[in-house]
PDB file of C-alpha atoms in Angstrom:
ATOM      1  CA  MET J 148     101.869  86.517  88.533  1.00  0.00           C
ATOM      2  CA  ASP J 149     102.475  83.487  86.364  1.00  0.00           C
ATOM      3  CA  ASN J 150     104.380  82.235  83.379  1.00  0.00           C
ATOM      4  CA  GLN J 151     103.871  79.364  80.915  1.00  0.00           C
ATOM      5  CA  TYR J 152     104.608  76.814  83.686  1.00  0.00           C
ATOM      6  CA  GLY J 153     102.100  78.172  86.257  1.00  0.00           C
ATOM      7  CA  ASP J 154     102.017  80.555  89.173  1.00  0.00           C
ATOM      8  CA  LEU J 155     105.204  82.197  90.430  1.00  0.00           C
ATOM      9  CA  ASP J 156     105.676  82.274  94.161  1.00  0.00           C
ATOM     10  CA  CYS J 157     108.489  82.255  96.651  1.00  0.00           C
ATOM     11  CA  ALA J 158     108.269  78.841  98.376  1.00  0.00           C
ATOM     12  CA  GLY J 159     110.109  78.881 101.684  1.00  0.00           C
ATOM     13  CA  CYS J 160     110.663  82.656 101.646  1.00  0.00           C
ATOM     14  CA  SER J 161     109.363  85.240 104.091  1.00  0.00           C
ATOM     15  CA  SER J 162     106.495  87.559 103.084  1.00  0.00           C
ATOM     16  CA  SER J 163     108.876  90.183 101.718  1.00  0.00           C
ATOM     17  CA  PRO J 164     112.043  88.496 100.379  1.00  0.00           C
ATOM     18  CA  VAL J 165     115.179  90.606 100.156  1.00  0.00           C
ATOM     19  CA  ALA J 166     116.634  91.181  96.703  1.00  0.00           C
ATOM     20  CA  PHE J 167     120.062  92.270  95.518  1.00  0.00           C
ATOM     21  CA  GLY J 168     120.996  94.372  92.579  1.00  0.00           C
ATOM     22  CA  ILE J 169     123.630  96.114  90.540  1.00  0.00           C
ATOM     23  CA  ALA J 170     123.482  99.386  88.603  1.00  0.00           C
ATOM     24  CA  GLY J 171     125.707 101.576  86.516  1.00  0.00           C
ATOM     25  CA  TYR J 172     125.279 104.820  84.658  1.00  0.00           C
ATOM     26  CA  PHE J 173     127.157 107.258  82.488  1.00  0.00           C
ATOM     27  CA  GLY J 174     126.323 110.796  81.551  1.00  0.00           C
ATOM     28  CA  PHE J 175     127.501 114.286  80.940  1.00  0.00           C
ATOM     29  CA  PHE J 176     126.813 117.576  82.674  1.00  0.00           C
ATOM     30  CA  VAL J 177     124.970 120.136  80.521  1.00  0.00           C
ATOM     31  CA  ASN J 178     125.695 122.704  83.199  1.00  0.00           C
ATOM     32  CA  PRO J 179     126.992 122.447  86.817  1.00  0.00           C
ATOM     33  CA  GLN J 180     123.546 121.371  88.056  1.00  0.00           C
ATOM     34  CA  LEU J 181     122.090 119.207  85.282  1.00  0.00           C
ATOM     35  CA  MET J 182     123.424 115.845  84.030  1.00  0.00           C
ATOM     36  CA  LEU J 183     121.869 113.851  81.172  1.00  0.00           C
ATOM     37  CA  MET J 184     122.409 110.135  81.724  1.00  0.00           C
ATOM     38  CA  ALA J 185     121.745 106.543  80.712  1.00  0.00           C
ATOM     39  CA  GLU J 186     121.423 104.021  83.519  1.00  0.00           C
ATOM     40  CA  ALA J 187     121.281 100.218  83.504  1.00  0.00           C
ATOM     41  CA  ASP J 188     119.856  98.318  86.503  1.00  0.00           C
ATOM     42  CA  GLY J 189     119.363  94.724  87.504  1.00  0.00           C
ATOM     43  CA  THR J 190     117.463  93.507  90.542  1.00  0.00           C
ATOM     44  CA  PHE J 191     117.391  89.823  91.501  1.00  0.00           C
ATOM     45  CA  GLN J 192     115.085  88.107  93.978  1.00  0.00           C
ATOM     46  CA  LYS J 193     115.189  84.466  95.024  1.00  0.00           C
ATOM     47  CA  LEU J 194     112.100  82.329  94.240  1.00  0.00           C
ATOM     48  CA  ASP J 195     113.014  79.333  96.379  1.00  0.00           C
ATOM     49  CA  ALA J 196     114.526  78.722  99.810  1.00  0.00           C
ATOM     50  CA  LEU J 197     117.872  77.644  98.314  1.00  0.00           C
ATOM     51  CA  GLY J 198     118.156  80.664  96.034  1.00  0.00           C
ATOM     52  CA  ALA J 199     118.683  78.467  92.941  1.00  0.00           C
ATOM     53  CA  ASN J 200     115.887  80.200  90.990  1.00  0.00           C
ATOM     54  CA  LEU J 201     115.938  84.004  90.648  1.00  0.00           C
ATOM     55  CA  LEU J 202     113.391  86.519  89.402  1.00  0.00           C
ATOM     56  CA  ALA J 203     115.323  89.172  87.489  1.00  0.00           C
ATOM     57  CA  GLN J 204     114.093  92.648  86.568  1.00  0.00           C
ATOM     58  CA  THR J 205     116.482  94.578  84.353  1.00  0.00           C
ATOM     59  CA  SER J 206     116.023  98.112  83.062  1.00  0.00           C
ATOM     60  CA  LEU J 207     117.666 100.649  80.788  1.00  0.00           C
ATOM     61  CA  ILE J 208     116.696 104.235  81.643  1.00  0.00           C
ATOM     62  CA  LEU J 209     117.344 107.520  79.866  1.00  0.00           C
ATOM     63  CA  GLY J 210     117.090 110.394  82.292  1.00  0.00           C
ATOM     64  CA  ALA J 211     118.486 113.392  84.066  1.00  0.00           C
ATOM     65  CA  ARG J 212     120.108 114.170  87.416  1.00  0.00           C
ATOM     66  CA  PHE J 213     119.610 117.601  88.985  1.00  0.00           C
ATOM     67  CA  ASN J 214     121.987 118.761  91.727  1.00  0.00           C
ATOM     68  CA  VAL J 215     119.885 120.694  94.288  1.00  0.00           C
ATOM     69  CA  ASN J 216     123.132 121.720  95.957  1.00  0.00           C
ATOM     70  CA  PRO J 217     126.713 120.424  95.499  1.00  0.00           C
ATOM     71  CA  GLN J 218     125.964 117.231  97.426  1.00  0.00           C
ATOM     72  CA  LEU J 219     122.183 116.572  97.224  1.00  0.00           C
ATOM     73  CA  TYR J 220     120.667 115.401  93.915  1.00  0.00           C
ATOM     74  CA  LEU J 221     117.369 114.264  92.416  1.00  0.00           C
ATOM     75  CA  LYS J 222     117.154 112.004  89.365  1.00  0.00           C
ATOM     76  CA  GLY J 223     114.526 110.507  87.129  1.00  0.00           C
ATOM     77  CA  GLY J 224     113.928 109.004  83.767  1.00  0.00           C
ATOM     78  CA  VAL J 225     111.937 106.675  81.553  1.00  0.00           C
ATOM     79  CA  GLY J 226     112.971 103.617  79.600  1.00  0.00           C
ATOM     80  CA  TRP J 227     112.638  99.876  79.068  1.00  0.00           C
ATOM     81  CA  ALA J 228     112.328  97.030  81.583  1.00  0.00           C
ATOM     82  CA  GLY J 229     112.546  93.262  81.198  1.00  0.00           C
ATOM     83  CA  LEU J 230     111.367  90.512  83.536  1.00  0.00           C
ATOM     84  CA  SER J 231     112.816  86.979  83.458  1.00  0.00           C
ATOM     85  CA  ILE J 232     113.445  83.947  85.647  1.00  0.00           C
ATOM     86  CA  LEU J 233     116.895  82.395  85.946  1.00  0.00           C
ATOM     87  CA  TYR J 234     116.699  78.631  86.623  1.00  0.00           C
ATOM     88  CA  ASP J 235     119.736  76.823  87.938  1.00  0.00           C
ATOM     89  CA  ASP J 236     119.614  73.157  87.009  1.00  0.00           C
ATOM     90  CA  THR J 237     122.299  70.451  86.911  1.00  0.00           C
ATOM     91  CA  VAL J 238     123.449  71.501  83.444  1.00  0.00           C
ATOM     92  CA  GLY J 239     123.654  75.284  83.955  1.00  0.00           C
ATOM     93  CA  THR J 240     121.597  78.425  84.248  1.00  0.00           C
ATOM     94  CA  VAL J 241     118.616  78.808  81.934  1.00  0.00           C
ATOM     95  CA  GLU J 242     116.772  82.102  81.378  1.00  0.00           C
ATOM     96  CA  ASP J 243     113.009  82.217  80.798  1.00  0.00           C
ATOM     97  CA  GLU J 244     112.009  85.667  79.523  1.00  0.00           C
ATOM     98  CA  LEU J 245     108.564  86.577  80.908  1.00  0.00           C
ATOM     99  CA  ALA J 246     107.868  90.069  79.541  1.00  0.00           C
ATOM    100  CA  ASN J 247     109.151  93.473  78.464  1.00  0.00           C
ATOM    101  CA  GLY J 248     107.600  96.855  79.162  1.00  0.00           C
ATOM    102  CA  GLY J 249     108.039 100.485  80.008  1.00  0.00           C
ATOM    103  CA  ALA J 250     109.808 101.785  83.135  1.00  0.00           C
ATOM    104  CA  LEU J 251     109.892 104.919  85.269  1.00  0.00           C
ATOM    105  CA  MET J 252     112.762 105.718  87.646  1.00  0.00           C
ATOM    106  CA  LEU J 253     112.844 108.305  90.446  1.00  0.00           C
ATOM    107  CA  GLY J 254     115.648 108.791  92.945  1.00  0.00           C
ATOM    108  CA  VAL J 255     117.312 111.007  95.496  1.00  0.00           C
ATOM    109  CA  GLY J 256     120.915 110.826  96.664  1.00  0.00           C
ATOM    110  CA  TYR J 257     123.541 112.521  98.812  1.00  0.00           C
ATOM    111  CA  GLU J 258     127.264 112.597  98.041  1.00  0.00           C
ATOM    112  CA  PHE J 259     128.818 112.264 101.490  1.00  0.00           C
ATOM    113  CA  LEU J 260     132.417 112.284 100.260  1.00  0.00           C
ATOM    114  CA  ARG J 261     133.429 114.450  97.317  1.00  0.00           C
ATOM    115  CA  ASN J 262     136.450 116.000  95.765  1.00  0.00           C
ATOM    116  CA  TYR J 263     137.156 117.419  92.295  1.00  0.00           C
ATOM    117  CA  ASN J 264     136.658 114.194  90.258  1.00  0.00           C
ATOM    118  CA  PHE J 265     135.563 111.496  92.730  1.00  0.00           C
ATOM    119  CA  ALA J 266     132.472 111.062  94.940  1.00  0.00           C
ATOM    120  CA  MET J 267     130.832 108.443  97.143  1.00  0.00           C
ATOM    121  CA  ASP J 268     127.080 108.655  97.688  1.00  0.00           C
ATOM    122  CA  ALA J 269     124.103 107.047  99.339  1.00  0.00           C
ATOM    123  CA  SER J 270     120.788 107.085  97.474  1.00  0.00           C
ATOM    124  CA  PHE J 271     117.275 105.759  97.322  1.00  0.00           C
ATOM    125  CA  LYS J 272     115.902 104.743  93.939  1.00  0.00           C
ATOM    126  CA  PHE J 273     112.383 103.682  92.915  1.00  0.00           C
ATOM    127  CA  ILE J 274     111.703 101.879  89.609  1.00  0.00           C
ATOM    128  CA  GLY J 275     108.215 101.015  88.451  1.00  0.00           C
ATOM    129  CA  ALA J 276     107.742  98.809  85.415  1.00  0.00           C
ATOM    130  CA  SER J 277     104.527  97.928  83.572  1.00  0.00           C
ATOM    131  CA  TYR J 278     104.310  94.608  81.707  1.00  0.00           C
ATOM    132  CA  SER J 279     101.336  94.433  79.344  1.00  0.00           C
ATOM    133  CA  ASP J 280     102.054  90.757  78.497  1.00  0.00           C
ATOM    134  CA  LEU J 281     101.510  89.865  82.155  1.00  0.00           C
ATOM    135  CA  ASP J 282      98.921  92.546  82.832  1.00  0.00           C
ATOM    136  CA  ASP J 283     101.035  93.361  85.922  1.00  0.00           C
ATOM    137  CA  GLU J 284     103.315  96.035  87.338  1.00  0.00           C
ATOM    138  CA  ILE J 285     106.488  95.435  89.384  1.00  0.00           C
ATOM    139  CA  TYR J 286     107.899  98.119  91.705  1.00  0.00           C
ATOM    140  CA  THR J 287     111.355  98.074  93.261  1.00  0.00           C
ATOM    141  CA  GLY J 288     112.820 100.400  95.829  1.00  0.00           C
ATOM    142  CA  THR J 289     116.523 100.191  96.514  1.00  0.00           C
ATOM    143  CA  ILE J 290     118.986 101.728  98.933  1.00  0.00           C
ATOM    144  CA  ASN J 291     122.309 102.205  97.134  1.00  0.00           C
ATOM    145  CA  LEU J 292     125.922 103.018  97.896  1.00  0.00           C
ATOM    146  CA  GLY J 293     127.711 104.401  94.907  1.00  0.00           C
ATOM    147  CA  ILE J 294     131.036 105.610  93.580  1.00  0.00           C
ATOM    148  CA  SER J 295     131.238 108.255  90.861  1.00  0.00           C
ATOM    149  CA  TRP J 296     134.215 109.307  88.801  1.00  0.00           C
ATOM    150  CA  TYR J 297     133.989 112.689  87.080  1.00  0.00           C
ATOM    151  CA  LEU J 298     136.217 113.570  84.123  1.00  0.00           C
TER     152      LEU J 298
END
């Protein structure tokens, strides 16, 4: 993959650098098993050994969550994804937007602690994004710990 300045690589990183991310969603239950939702995600991966430059993939997904049973759920959706690089120089952080494209999200989760309006869960989520400007696709798989508040 490259941008206007040349090839992108991870100098000083291992062959599969670890990334970190943040996500949030809101939605409403159509019935006790089906929730319609909007989800925003951001995944950040360092591009240099010091971690001063980050590759950021953000996404906004419209989708659904289906409760297989009261604790186990499946979710999926489609939406938009953006890819950019965050450069940290002596003045501040500069963002270089690389591309925008379509995204697909699939996930499975388990609420291990649940009461009437609060739950904690562990989940696995996969997001695939296609960037026509780069003629490339980026896939992320994340293991998540989450907190939900139900009204």
